[in-house]
Amino acid sequence: MTLEQLRIFLAVAEREHVTRAAEALNLTQSTVSGAINALETRHAVKLFHRIGRRIELSEAGRTLADEARAIVARVSAAEAAMDDLSNIRRGTLTVFASQTIASYWLPQRLVRFYQQYPQIDLRLEVGNTAQCTKAILSGRAELGFVEGAIHEPTVSVERVASDRLVVIVGHEHPWANRQPILPQDLHETEWVLREPGSGTRSSFERALVELGLSRDSLRVAFELPSNEAICAAVEAGQLATAVSQTVAQAGVSTGKLCIMPLELPSREFCLIRHRERHRTRASEAFRELVLK
C-alpha cells in the first residue's frame, strides 16, 4: 500500500466517480482504476460497490477512507512543517469554510493572501459548520471559518467578523406586505431551512430560543443543503426562511425576496484551529490578514 494509492482512493471515494477523480488528479483513468484494483487485490476486499454506472463505498471502503484521510493529513502536516523549517515562502494551506462565509466573506481575503504570497498553494474546501469542525479535528484543514457554535475542547475559536440573520419570504407570500411580524407569528407559515449541522440552522435555532420559542415550534416543510437553493425555494413558493442578510441581498435587490421586520440576534464569524497541531507560517499569515 502506497501513499499515492491512498490519495487516488480518496479522490475516487470523495467523488464516487473514477473519471472525475482522474481528471482532478490529472491522471489517466486506467492509472486510477489500476490503483484501486491493486488495493482490492492485495487485501482481498471490495472497496466500492459498482451499481450501474456509479460506484459507492463498501463497508471496507468506508473503513479505509477514515484511515487514509488520517494518514494523508499527517503527511501533509509533515510536509508543511518541513516547508516552514526551510524558511521558503511556499507550501500548501488548506482552509475549510462554511457556505455563507466561503461565498460572501472569504473570497476577497483569499485574493489578498494570494497577492501577498503567490508561492503558497491555497486550497479551499466548503461545507457546513459540523463538517468544518471535523476537518480541523482530523487535520484535513489547518484553518476553519464557521458561523455556528463549536463545543470542542481541542479547537480554539477566535472571532473575526459579525453577521445578522434575517427572515425572508417571496413577494407573493402573505407576509410580503405585512407589518409588523412578531415572534408568535412565526408558526403561521411553513419554512424551508438549512440542514442540521449548518451554522445558519444552529444560529436560527438559538435565535428562536432567545425569542422565547421552541426549536420545534416551526412547521418545517423540508431542508436544503445550500443558501442558494433555499432562496430559490422561497422565491418560488409560500415559504419562509432565515439566512444571512448578505445572502438575501441579491434577491431583495431584484424584488424577488422581502426581508421581514423582525429583529434577530447577531452572530459571529469565527476562525477555528486545532490547539495542539503545528501552526505553519502560512496559516499564521492568513490569520493576521483576516484579523486586520
PDB file of C-alpha atoms in Angstrom:
ATOM      1  CA  MET A   1       0.000   0.000   0.000  1.00  0.00           C
ATOM      2  CA  THR A   2       1.485   3.330  -1.062  1.00  0.00           C
ATOM      3  CA  LEU A   3       0.669   6.932  -0.234  1.00  0.00           C
ATOM      4  CA  GLU A   4      -0.130   7.571  -3.894  1.00  0.00           C
ATOM      5  CA  GLN A   5      -2.644   4.710  -3.891  1.00  0.00           C
ATOM      6  CA  LEU A   6      -4.312   6.162  -0.813  1.00  0.00           C
ATOM      7  CA  ARG A   7      -4.542   9.607  -2.391  1.00  0.00           C
ATOM      8  CA  ILE A   8      -6.078   8.132  -5.530  1.00  0.00           C
ATOM      9  CA  PHE A   9      -8.505   6.049  -3.470  1.00  0.00           C
ATOM     10  CA  LEU A  10      -9.629   9.129  -1.509  1.00  0.00           C
ATOM     11  CA  ALA A  11     -10.156  11.111  -4.711  1.00  0.00           C
ATOM     12  CA  VAL A  12     -12.421   8.360  -6.052  1.00  0.00           C
ATOM     13  CA  ALA A  13     -14.202   7.966  -2.706  1.00  0.00           C
ATOM     14  CA  GLU A  14     -14.958  11.696  -2.421  1.00  0.00           C
ATOM     15  CA  ARG A  15     -16.322  11.927  -5.977  1.00  0.00           C
ATOM     16  CA  GLU A  16     -17.776   8.398  -6.249  1.00  0.00           C
ATOM     17  CA  HIS A  17     -16.577   8.508  -9.853  1.00  0.00           C
ATOM     18  CA  VAL A  18     -13.354   7.183 -11.406  1.00  0.00           C
ATOM     19  CA  THR A  19     -13.277   9.537 -14.398  1.00  0.00           C
ATOM     20  CA  ARG A  20     -13.840  12.668 -12.305  1.00  0.00           C
ATOM     21  CA  ALA A  21     -11.161  11.575  -9.854  1.00  0.00           C
ATOM     22  CA  ALA A  22      -8.724  11.019 -12.725  1.00  0.00           C
ATOM     23  CA  GLU A  23      -9.453  14.494 -14.087  1.00  0.00           C
ATOM     24  CA  ALA A  24      -8.967  16.089 -10.657  1.00  0.00           C
ATOM     25  CA  LEU A  25      -5.634  14.284 -10.174  1.00  0.00           C
ATOM     26  CA  ASN A  26      -4.512  14.867 -13.778  1.00  0.00           C
ATOM     27  CA  LEU A  27      -4.069  11.118 -14.237  1.00  0.00           C
ATOM     28  CA  THR A  28      -5.376   8.674 -16.805  1.00  0.00           C
ATOM     29  CA  GLN A  29      -8.486   6.691 -15.969  1.00  0.00           C
ATOM     30  CA  SER A  30      -6.518   3.449 -16.331  1.00  0.00           C
ATOM     31  CA  THR A  31      -3.971   4.637 -13.741  1.00  0.00           C
ATOM     32  CA  VAL A  32      -6.722   5.421 -11.247  1.00  0.00           C
ATOM     33  CA  SER A  33      -8.525   2.128 -11.893  1.00  0.00           C
ATOM     34  CA  GLY A  34      -5.227   0.265 -11.566  1.00  0.00           C
ATOM     35  CA  ALA A  35      -4.516   1.793  -8.151  1.00  0.00           C
ATOM     36  CA  ILE A  36      -7.972   0.801  -6.869  1.00  0.00           C
ATOM     37  CA  ASN A  37      -7.644  -2.711  -8.300  1.00  0.00           C
ATOM     38  CA  ALA A  38      -4.214  -3.112  -6.697  1.00  0.00           C
ATOM     39  CA  LEU A  39      -5.595  -2.222  -3.267  1.00  0.00           C
ATOM     40  CA  GLU A  40      -8.565  -4.548  -3.657  1.00  0.00           C
ATOM     41  CA  THR A  41      -6.437  -7.444  -4.922  1.00  0.00           C
ATOM     42  CA  ARG A  42      -3.723  -7.113  -2.278  1.00  0.00           C
ATOM     43  CA  HIS A  43      -6.194  -7.106   0.605  1.00  0.00           C
ATOM     44  CA  ALA A  44      -8.871  -9.342  -0.959  1.00  0.00           C
ATOM     45  CA  VAL A  45     -11.684  -6.840  -0.389  1.00  0.00           C
ATOM     46  CA  LYS A  46     -14.070  -4.786  -2.446  1.00  0.00           C
ATOM     47  CA  LEU A  47     -13.659  -1.089  -1.715  1.00  0.00           C
ATOM     48  CA  PHE A  48     -16.560   0.021  -3.911  1.00  0.00           C
ATOM     49  CA  HIS A  49     -19.925  -1.337  -4.955  1.00  0.00           C
ATOM     50  CA  ARG A  50     -20.434  -0.974  -8.709  1.00  0.00           C
ATOM     51  CA  ILE A  51     -24.089  -0.038  -9.269  1.00  0.00           C
ATOM     52  CA  GLY A  52     -24.774   0.571 -12.931  1.00  0.00           C
ATOM     53  CA  ARG A  53     -22.594   3.482 -13.987  1.00  0.00           C
ATOM     54  CA  ARG A  54     -21.985   4.750 -10.494  1.00  0.00           C
ATOM     55  CA  ILE A  55     -19.985   3.497  -7.535  1.00  0.00           C
ATOM     56  CA  GLU A  56     -20.288   3.845  -3.783  1.00  0.00           C
ATOM     57  CA  LEU A  57     -18.057   2.906  -0.870  1.00  0.00           C
ATOM     58  CA  SER A  58     -18.422  -0.555   0.626  1.00  0.00           C
ATOM     59  CA  GLU A  59     -18.038  -1.174   4.353  1.00  0.00           C
ATOM     60  CA  ALA A  60     -14.352  -1.987   3.775  1.00  0.00           C
ATOM     61  CA  GLY A  61     -14.038   1.185   1.695  1.00  0.00           C
ATOM     62  CA  ARG A  62     -15.513   3.340   4.454  1.00  0.00           C
ATOM     63  CA  THR A  63     -13.061   1.853   6.948  1.00  0.00           C
ATOM     64  CA  LEU A  64     -10.104   2.511   4.651  1.00  0.00           C
ATOM     65  CA  ALA A  65     -11.325   6.039   3.891  1.00  0.00           C
ATOM     66  CA  ASP A  66     -11.205   7.028   7.576  1.00  0.00           C
ATOM     67  CA  GLU A  67      -7.681   5.651   7.981  1.00  0.00           C
ATOM     68  CA  ALA A  68      -6.483   7.062   4.651  1.00  0.00           C
ATOM     69  CA  ARG A  69      -7.680  10.571   5.493  1.00  0.00           C
ATOM     70  CA  ALA A  70      -5.762  10.463   8.763  1.00  0.00           C
ATOM     71  CA  ILE A  71      -2.591   9.229   7.038  1.00  0.00           C
ATOM     72  CA  VAL A  72      -2.738  11.798   4.238  1.00  0.00           C
ATOM     73  CA  ALA A  73      -3.425  14.566   6.770  1.00  0.00           C
ATOM     74  CA  ARG A  74      -0.357  13.566   8.811  1.00  0.00           C
ATOM     75  CA  VAL A  75       1.827  13.509   5.705  1.00  0.00           C
ATOM     76  CA  SER A  76       0.529  16.934   4.689  1.00  0.00           C
ATOM     77  CA  ALA A  77       1.302  18.228   8.189  1.00  0.00           C
ATOM     78  CA  ALA A  78       4.843  16.843   7.960  1.00  0.00           C
ATOM     79  CA  GLU A  79       5.344  18.482   4.562  1.00  0.00           C
ATOM     80  CA  ALA A  80       4.072  21.794   5.925  1.00  0.00           C
ATOM     81  CA  ALA A  81       6.415  21.592   8.902  1.00  0.00           C
ATOM     82  CA  MET A  82       9.410  20.935   6.608  1.00  0.00           C
ATOM     83  CA  ASP A  83       8.418  23.825   4.371  1.00  0.00           C
ATOM     84  CA  ASP A  84       8.400  26.063   7.429  1.00  0.00           C
ATOM     85  CA  LEU A  85      11.842  24.880   8.518  1.00  0.00           C
ATOM     86  CA  SER A  86      13.260  25.542   5.071  1.00  0.00           C
ATOM     87  CA  ASN A  87      12.282  29.212   5.508  1.00  0.00           C
ATOM     88  CA  ILE A  88      10.903  29.324   1.945  1.00  0.00           C
ATOM     89  CA  ARG A  89       7.572  31.009   1.258  1.00  0.00           C
ATOM     90  CA  ARG A  90       5.998  28.023  -0.361  1.00  0.00           C
ATOM     91  CA  GLY A  91       3.865  25.048   0.588  1.00  0.00           C
ATOM     92  CA  THR A  92       0.142  24.400   0.899  1.00  0.00           C
ATOM     93  CA  LEU A  93      -2.510  25.968   3.115  1.00  0.00           C
ATOM     94  CA  THR A  94      -5.883  24.237   3.311  1.00  0.00           C
ATOM     95  CA  VAL A  95      -8.787  26.346   4.525  1.00  0.00           C
ATOM     96  CA  PHE A  96     -12.271  24.963   5.237  1.00  0.00           C
ATOM     97  CA  ALA A  97     -15.196  27.377   5.405  1.00  0.00           C
ATOM     98  CA  SER A  98     -18.924  27.127   5.890  1.00  0.00           C
ATOM     99  CA  GLN A  99     -21.028  28.066   2.873  1.00  0.00           C
ATOM    100  CA  THR A 100     -22.051  31.588   3.833  1.00  0.00           C
ATOM    101  CA  ILE A 101     -18.503  32.599   4.698  1.00  0.00           C
ATOM    102  CA  ALA A 102     -16.976  30.865   1.672  1.00  0.00           C
ATOM    103  CA  SER A 103     -19.384  32.521  -0.758  1.00  0.00           C
ATOM    104  CA  TYR A 104     -19.656  36.064   0.609  1.00  0.00           C
ATOM    105  CA  TRP A 105     -16.975  36.968   3.168  1.00  0.00           C
ATOM    106  CA  LEU A 106     -13.864  34.942   2.417  1.00  0.00           C
ATOM    107  CA  PRO A 107     -13.172  35.391  -1.348  1.00  0.00           C
ATOM    108  CA  GLN A 108     -11.714  38.903  -1.150  1.00  0.00           C
ATOM    109  CA  ARG A 109      -9.428  37.785   1.677  1.00  0.00           C
ATOM    110  CA  LEU A 110      -8.254  34.791  -0.328  1.00  0.00           C
ATOM    111  CA  VAL A 111      -7.343  37.158  -3.167  1.00  0.00           C
ATOM    112  CA  ARG A 112      -5.403  39.449  -0.834  1.00  0.00           C
ATOM    113  CA  PHE A 113      -3.489  36.475   0.567  1.00  0.00           C
ATOM    114  CA  TYR A 114      -2.641  35.208  -2.915  1.00  0.00           C
ATOM    115  CA  GLN A 115      -1.386  38.650  -3.899  1.00  0.00           C
ATOM    116  CA  GLN A 116       0.949  38.706  -0.893  1.00  0.00           C
ATOM    117  CA  TYR A 117       2.007  35.033  -1.013  1.00  0.00           C
ATOM    118  CA  PRO A 118       1.670  33.782  -4.613  1.00  0.00           C
ATOM    119  CA  GLN A 119       4.015  30.834  -3.909  1.00  0.00           C
ATOM    120  CA  ILE A 120       1.589  29.319  -1.402  1.00  0.00           C
ATOM    121  CA  ASP A 121      -0.797  26.711  -2.837  1.00  0.00           C
ATOM    122  CA  LEU A 122      -4.035  27.912  -1.260  1.00  0.00           C
ATOM    123  CA  ARG A 123      -6.852  25.339  -1.161  1.00  0.00           C
ATOM    124  CA  LEU A 124     -10.442  25.980  -0.084  1.00  0.00           C
ATOM    125  CA  GLU A 125     -12.979  23.346   0.929  1.00  0.00           C
ATOM    126  CA  VAL A 126     -16.613  24.213   1.591  1.00  0.00           C
ATOM    127  CA  GLY A 127     -19.208  22.522   3.798  1.00  0.00           C
ATOM    128  CA  ASN A 128     -21.313  23.218   6.847  1.00  0.00           C
ATOM    129  CA  THR A 129     -20.068  24.060  10.341  1.00  0.00           C
ATOM    130  CA  ALA A 130     -20.075  20.442  11.535  1.00  0.00           C
ATOM    131  CA  GLN A 131     -18.040  19.340   8.504  1.00  0.00           C
ATOM    132  CA  CYS A 132     -15.612  22.210   9.015  1.00  0.00           C
ATOM    133  CA  THR A 133     -15.040  21.228  12.638  1.00  0.00           C
ATOM    134  CA  LYS A 134     -14.435  17.625  11.601  1.00  0.00           C
ATOM    135  CA  ALA A 135     -11.853  18.750   9.032  1.00  0.00           C
ATOM    136  CA  ILE A 136      -9.956  20.708  11.698  1.00  0.00           C
ATOM    137  CA  LEU A 137     -10.047  17.822  14.180  1.00  0.00           C
ATOM    138  CA  SER A 138      -8.765  15.332  11.593  1.00  0.00           C
ATOM    139  CA  GLY A 139      -6.004  17.620  10.329  1.00  0.00           C
ATOM    140  CA  ARG A 140      -7.511  17.787   6.854  1.00  0.00           C
ATOM    141  CA  ALA A 141      -7.562  21.604   7.114  1.00  0.00           C
ATOM    142  CA  GLU A 142      -5.349  23.973   9.102  1.00  0.00           C
ATOM    143  CA  LEU A 143      -7.842  26.827   9.360  1.00  0.00           C
ATOM    144  CA  GLY A 144     -11.605  26.794   9.527  1.00  0.00           C
ATOM    145  CA  PHE A 145     -14.195  29.566   9.300  1.00  0.00           C
ATOM    146  CA  VAL A 146     -17.646  28.972  10.765  1.00  0.00           C
ATOM    147  CA  GLU A 147     -20.722  30.832  11.948  1.00  0.00           C
ATOM    148  CA  GLY A 148     -22.094  28.081  14.173  1.00  0.00           C
ATOM    149  CA  ALA A 149     -21.317  27.261  17.786  1.00  0.00           C
ATOM    150  CA  ILE A 150     -18.304  24.994  18.415  1.00  0.00           C
ATOM    151  CA  HIS A 151     -18.052  22.796  21.513  1.00  0.00           C
ATOM    152  CA  GLU A 152     -14.730  21.005  21.050  1.00  0.00           C
ATOM    153  CA  PRO A 153     -12.086  21.460  23.770  1.00  0.00           C
ATOM    154  CA  THR A 154      -9.219  20.818  21.315  1.00  0.00           C
ATOM    155  CA  VAL A 155     -10.416  23.539  18.911  1.00  0.00           C
ATOM    156  CA  SER A 156      -9.624  27.217  19.512  1.00  0.00           C
ATOM    157  CA  VAL A 157     -12.249  29.767  18.454  1.00  0.00           C
ATOM    158  CA  GLU A 158     -11.464  33.378  17.521  1.00  0.00           C
ATOM    159  CA  ARG A 159     -13.997  35.980  16.356  1.00  0.00           C
ATOM    160  CA  VAL A 160     -13.148  37.597  13.006  1.00  0.00           C
ATOM    161  CA  ALA A 161     -16.404  39.274  11.923  1.00  0.00           C
ATOM    162  CA  SER A 162     -20.107  39.567  12.680  1.00  0.00           C
ATOM    163  CA  ASP A 163     -23.247  38.891  10.691  1.00  0.00           C
ATOM    164  CA  ARG A 164     -27.005  39.094  11.089  1.00  0.00           C
ATOM    165  CA  LEU A 165     -29.704  36.629  10.122  1.00  0.00           C
ATOM    166  CA  VAL A 166     -32.917  37.877   8.545  1.00  0.00           C
ATOM    167  CA  VAL A 167     -36.268  36.231   7.892  1.00  0.00           C
ATOM    168  CA  ILE A 168     -37.183  36.371   4.204  1.00  0.00           C
ATOM    169  CA  VAL A 169     -40.216  35.469   2.093  1.00  0.00           C
ATOM    170  CA  GLY A 170     -41.105  35.687  -1.591  1.00  0.00           C
ATOM    171  CA  HIS A 171     -43.006  38.711  -2.902  1.00  0.00           C
ATOM    172  CA  GLU A 172     -46.216  36.609  -3.221  1.00  0.00           C
ATOM    173  CA  HIS A 173     -46.119  35.390   0.378  1.00  0.00           C
ATOM    174  CA  PRO A 174     -48.914  36.719   2.657  1.00  0.00           C
ATOM    175  CA  TRP A 175     -46.246  38.322   4.860  1.00  0.00           C
ATOM    176  CA  ALA A 176     -44.707  40.307   1.993  1.00  0.00           C
ATOM    177  CA  ASN A 177     -46.832  43.395   2.722  1.00  0.00           C
ATOM    178  CA  ARG A 178     -47.460  42.755   6.401  1.00  0.00           C
ATOM    179  CA  GLN A 179     -46.103  44.982   9.135  1.00  0.00           C
ATOM    180  CA  PRO A 180     -45.001  44.064  11.725  1.00  0.00           C
ATOM    181  CA  ILE A 181     -44.108  40.395  12.226  1.00  0.00           C
ATOM    182  CA  LEU A 182     -43.984  39.233  15.829  1.00  0.00           C
ATOM    183  CA  PRO A 183     -42.191  36.137  17.194  1.00  0.00           C
ATOM    184  CA  GLN A 184     -45.505  34.418  17.891  1.00  0.00           C
ATOM    185  CA  ASP A 185     -46.417  34.807  14.203  1.00  0.00           C
ATOM    186  CA  LEU A 186     -43.582  32.563  13.011  1.00  0.00           C
ATOM    187  CA  HIS A 187     -45.628  29.372  13.409  1.00  0.00           C
ATOM    188  CA  GLU A 188     -48.250  30.628  10.909  1.00  0.00           C
ATOM    189  CA  THR A 189     -46.258  29.706   7.794  1.00  0.00           C
ATOM    190  CA  GLU A 190     -44.224  26.790   6.503  1.00  0.00           C
ATOM    191  CA  TRP A 191     -40.443  27.004   6.431  1.00  0.00           C
ATOM    192  CA  VAL A 192     -37.543  25.730   4.374  1.00  0.00           C
ATOM    193  CA  LEU A 193     -34.311  25.601   6.387  1.00  0.00           C
ATOM    194  CA  ARG A 194     -30.680  24.643   6.005  1.00  0.00           C
ATOM    195  CA  GLU A 195     -29.721  21.137   7.070  1.00  0.00           C
ATOM    196  CA  PRO A 196     -28.855  20.261  10.714  1.00  0.00           C
ATOM    197  CA  GLY A 197     -25.138  20.869  11.258  1.00  0.00           C
ATOM    198  CA  SER A 198     -25.071  24.118   9.291  1.00  0.00           C
ATOM    199  CA  GLY A 199     -24.162  27.340  11.085  1.00  0.00           C
ATOM    200  CA  THR A 200     -27.193  29.126   9.662  1.00  0.00           C
ATOM    201  CA  ARG A 201     -29.537  26.459  11.053  1.00  0.00           C
ATOM    202  CA  SER A 202     -27.960  26.387  14.525  1.00  0.00           C
ATOM    203  CA  SER A 203     -27.836  30.203  14.708  1.00  0.00           C
ATOM    204  CA  PHE A 204     -31.523  30.459  13.787  1.00  0.00           C
ATOM    205  CA  GLU A 205     -32.482  27.819  16.340  1.00  0.00           C
ATOM    206  CA  ARG A 206     -30.604  29.740  19.054  1.00  0.00           C
ATOM    207  CA  ALA A 207     -32.402  32.905  17.935  1.00  0.00           C
ATOM    208  CA  LEU A 208     -35.767  31.166  18.321  1.00  0.00           C
ATOM    209  CA  VAL A 209     -34.896  30.250  21.900  1.00  0.00           C
ATOM    210  CA  GLU A 210     -33.882  33.859  22.632  1.00  0.00           C
ATOM    211  CA  LEU A 211     -37.249  34.968  21.239  1.00  0.00           C
ATOM    212  CA  GLY A 212     -38.999  32.622  23.675  1.00  0.00           C
ATOM    213  CA  LEU A 213     -39.905  29.987  21.087  1.00  0.00           C
ATOM    214  CA  SER A 214     -39.220  26.279  20.968  1.00  0.00           C
ATOM    215  CA  ARG A 215     -36.838  24.985  18.304  1.00  0.00           C
ATOM    216  CA  ASP A 216     -39.593  22.598  17.246  1.00  0.00           C
ATOM    217  CA  SER A 217     -42.328  25.238  17.075  1.00  0.00           C
ATOM    218  CA  LEU A 218     -41.931  25.907  13.327  1.00  0.00           C
ATOM    219  CA  ARG A 219     -43.568  23.896  10.564  1.00  0.00           C
ATOM    220  CA  VAL A 220     -40.545  22.880   8.511  1.00  0.00           C
ATOM    221  CA  ALA A 221     -41.660  21.687   5.064  1.00  0.00           C
ATOM    222  CA  PHE A 222     -38.194  20.496   4.064  1.00  0.00           C
ATOM    223  CA  GLU A 223     -34.462  21.144   4.356  1.00  0.00           C
ATOM    224  CA  LEU A 224     -31.940  22.074   1.657  1.00  0.00           C
ATOM    225  CA  PRO A 225     -28.118  21.932   1.719  1.00  0.00           C
ATOM    226  CA  SER A 226     -27.251  25.380   0.314  1.00  0.00           C
ATOM    227  CA  ASN A 227     -28.191  29.039   0.722  1.00  0.00           C
ATOM    228  CA  GLU A 228     -28.854  29.438  -2.997  1.00  0.00           C
ATOM    229  CA  ALA A 229     -31.290  26.501  -3.039  1.00  0.00           C
ATOM    230  CA  ILE A 230     -33.147  27.875  -0.029  1.00  0.00           C
ATOM    231  CA  CYS A 231     -33.530  31.339  -1.561  1.00  0.00           C
ATOM    232  CA  ALA A 232     -34.762  29.822  -4.828  1.00  0.00           C
ATOM    233  CA  ALA A 233     -37.351  27.743  -2.928  1.00  0.00           C
ATOM    234  CA  VAL A 234     -38.586  30.824  -1.076  1.00  0.00           C
ATOM    235  CA  GLU A 235     -38.834  32.806  -4.324  1.00  0.00           C
ATOM    236  CA  ALA A 236     -40.920  30.023  -5.873  1.00  0.00           C
ATOM    237  CA  GLY A 237     -43.471  29.343  -3.153  1.00  0.00           C
ATOM    238  CA  GLN A 238     -45.297  30.274   0.014  1.00  0.00           C
ATOM    239  CA  LEU A 239     -42.361  29.509   2.286  1.00  0.00           C
ATOM    240  CA  ALA A 240     -40.214  31.472   4.716  1.00  0.00           C
ATOM    241  CA  THR A 241     -36.602  31.010   5.740  1.00  0.00           C
ATOM    242  CA  ALA A 242     -33.765  32.597   7.704  1.00  0.00           C
ATOM    243  CA  VAL A 243     -30.433  33.367   6.042  1.00  0.00           C
ATOM    244  CA  SER A 244     -27.589  35.837   6.309  1.00  0.00           C
ATOM    245  CA  GLN A 245     -28.572  39.365   5.319  1.00  0.00           C
ATOM    246  CA  THR A 246     -25.693  39.269   2.814  1.00  0.00           C
ATOM    247  CA  VAL A 247     -27.107  36.094   1.224  1.00  0.00           C
ATOM    248  CA  ALA A 248     -30.570  37.648   0.912  1.00  0.00           C
ATOM    249  CA  GLN A 249     -29.389  40.915  -0.607  1.00  0.00           C
ATOM    250  CA  ALA A 250     -29.308  39.782  -4.246  1.00  0.00           C
ATOM    251  CA  GLY A 251     -32.915  38.560  -4.155  1.00  0.00           C
ATOM    252  CA  VAL A 252     -34.056  41.675  -2.299  1.00  0.00           C
ATOM    253  CA  SER A 253     -32.396  43.925  -4.891  1.00  0.00           C
ATOM    254  CA  THR A 254     -34.293  42.237  -7.729  1.00  0.00           C
ATOM    255  CA  GLY A 255     -37.595  42.354  -5.869  1.00  0.00           C
ATOM    256  CA  LYS A 256     -37.907  38.573  -5.607  1.00  0.00           C
ATOM    257  CA  LEU A 257     -37.392  38.440  -1.830  1.00  0.00           C
ATOM    258  CA  CYS A 258     -38.641  40.531   1.078  1.00  0.00           C
ATOM    259  CA  ILE A 259     -36.892  40.934   4.428  1.00  0.00           C
ATOM    260  CA  MET A 260     -39.326  40.788   7.324  1.00  0.00           C
ATOM    261  CA  PRO A 261     -39.122  43.491  10.014  1.00  0.00           C
ATOM    262  CA  LEU A 262     -38.223  41.024  12.760  1.00  0.00           C
ATOM    263  CA  GLU A 263     -35.009  41.674  14.657  1.00  0.00           C
ATOM    264  CA  LEU A 264     -32.865  38.560  15.110  1.00  0.00           C
ATOM    265  CA  PRO A 265     -29.737  38.444  17.281  1.00  0.00           C
ATOM    266  CA  SER A 266     -26.410  38.993  15.527  1.00  0.00           C
ATOM    267  CA  ARG A 267     -23.973  36.115  15.162  1.00  0.00           C
ATOM    268  CA  GLU A 268     -20.212  35.833  14.848  1.00  0.00           C
ATOM    269  CA  PHE A 269     -17.959  34.556  12.098  1.00  0.00           C
ATOM    270  CA  CYS A 270     -15.146  32.649  13.804  1.00  0.00           C
ATOM    271  CA  LEU A 271     -11.727  31.323  12.886  1.00  0.00           C
ATOM    272  CA  ILE A 272     -11.101  27.863  14.321  1.00  0.00           C
ATOM    273  CA  ARG A 273      -7.823  25.949  14.658  1.00  0.00           C
ATOM    274  CA  HIS A 274      -6.622  22.815  16.379  1.00  0.00           C
ATOM    275  CA  ARG A 275      -4.974  23.763  19.661  1.00  0.00           C
ATOM    276  CA  GLU A 276      -2.248  21.104  19.521  1.00  0.00           C
ATOM    277  CA  ARG A 277      -1.277  20.806  15.852  1.00  0.00           C
ATOM    278  CA  HIS A 278       1.749  22.517  14.307  1.00  0.00           C
ATOM    279  CA  ARG A 279       0.878  26.003  13.068  1.00  0.00           C
ATOM    280  CA  THR A 280       2.633  26.865   9.846  1.00  0.00           C
ATOM    281  CA  ARG A 281       3.842  30.310   8.887  1.00  0.00           C
ATOM    282  CA  ALA A 282       1.292  30.323   6.088  1.00  0.00           C
ATOM    283  CA  SER A 283      -1.604  29.737   8.493  1.00  0.00           C
ATOM    284  CA  GLU A 284      -0.312  32.433  10.852  1.00  0.00           C
ATOM    285  CA  ALA A 285      -0.005  34.864   7.942  1.00  0.00           C
ATOM    286  CA  PHE A 286      -3.575  34.141   6.843  1.00  0.00           C
ATOM    287  CA  ARG A 287      -4.844  34.626  10.390  1.00  0.00           C
ATOM    288  CA  GLU A 288      -3.106  38.006  10.657  1.00  0.00           C
ATOM    289  CA  LEU A 289      -4.606  39.066   7.322  1.00  0.00           C
ATOM    290  CA  VAL A 290      -8.218  38.287   8.279  1.00  0.00           C
ATOM    291  CA  LEU A 291      -7.845  39.978  11.677  1.00  0.00           C
ATOM    292  CA  LYS A 292      -6.723  43.299  10.181  1.00  0.00           C
TER     293      LYS A 292
END
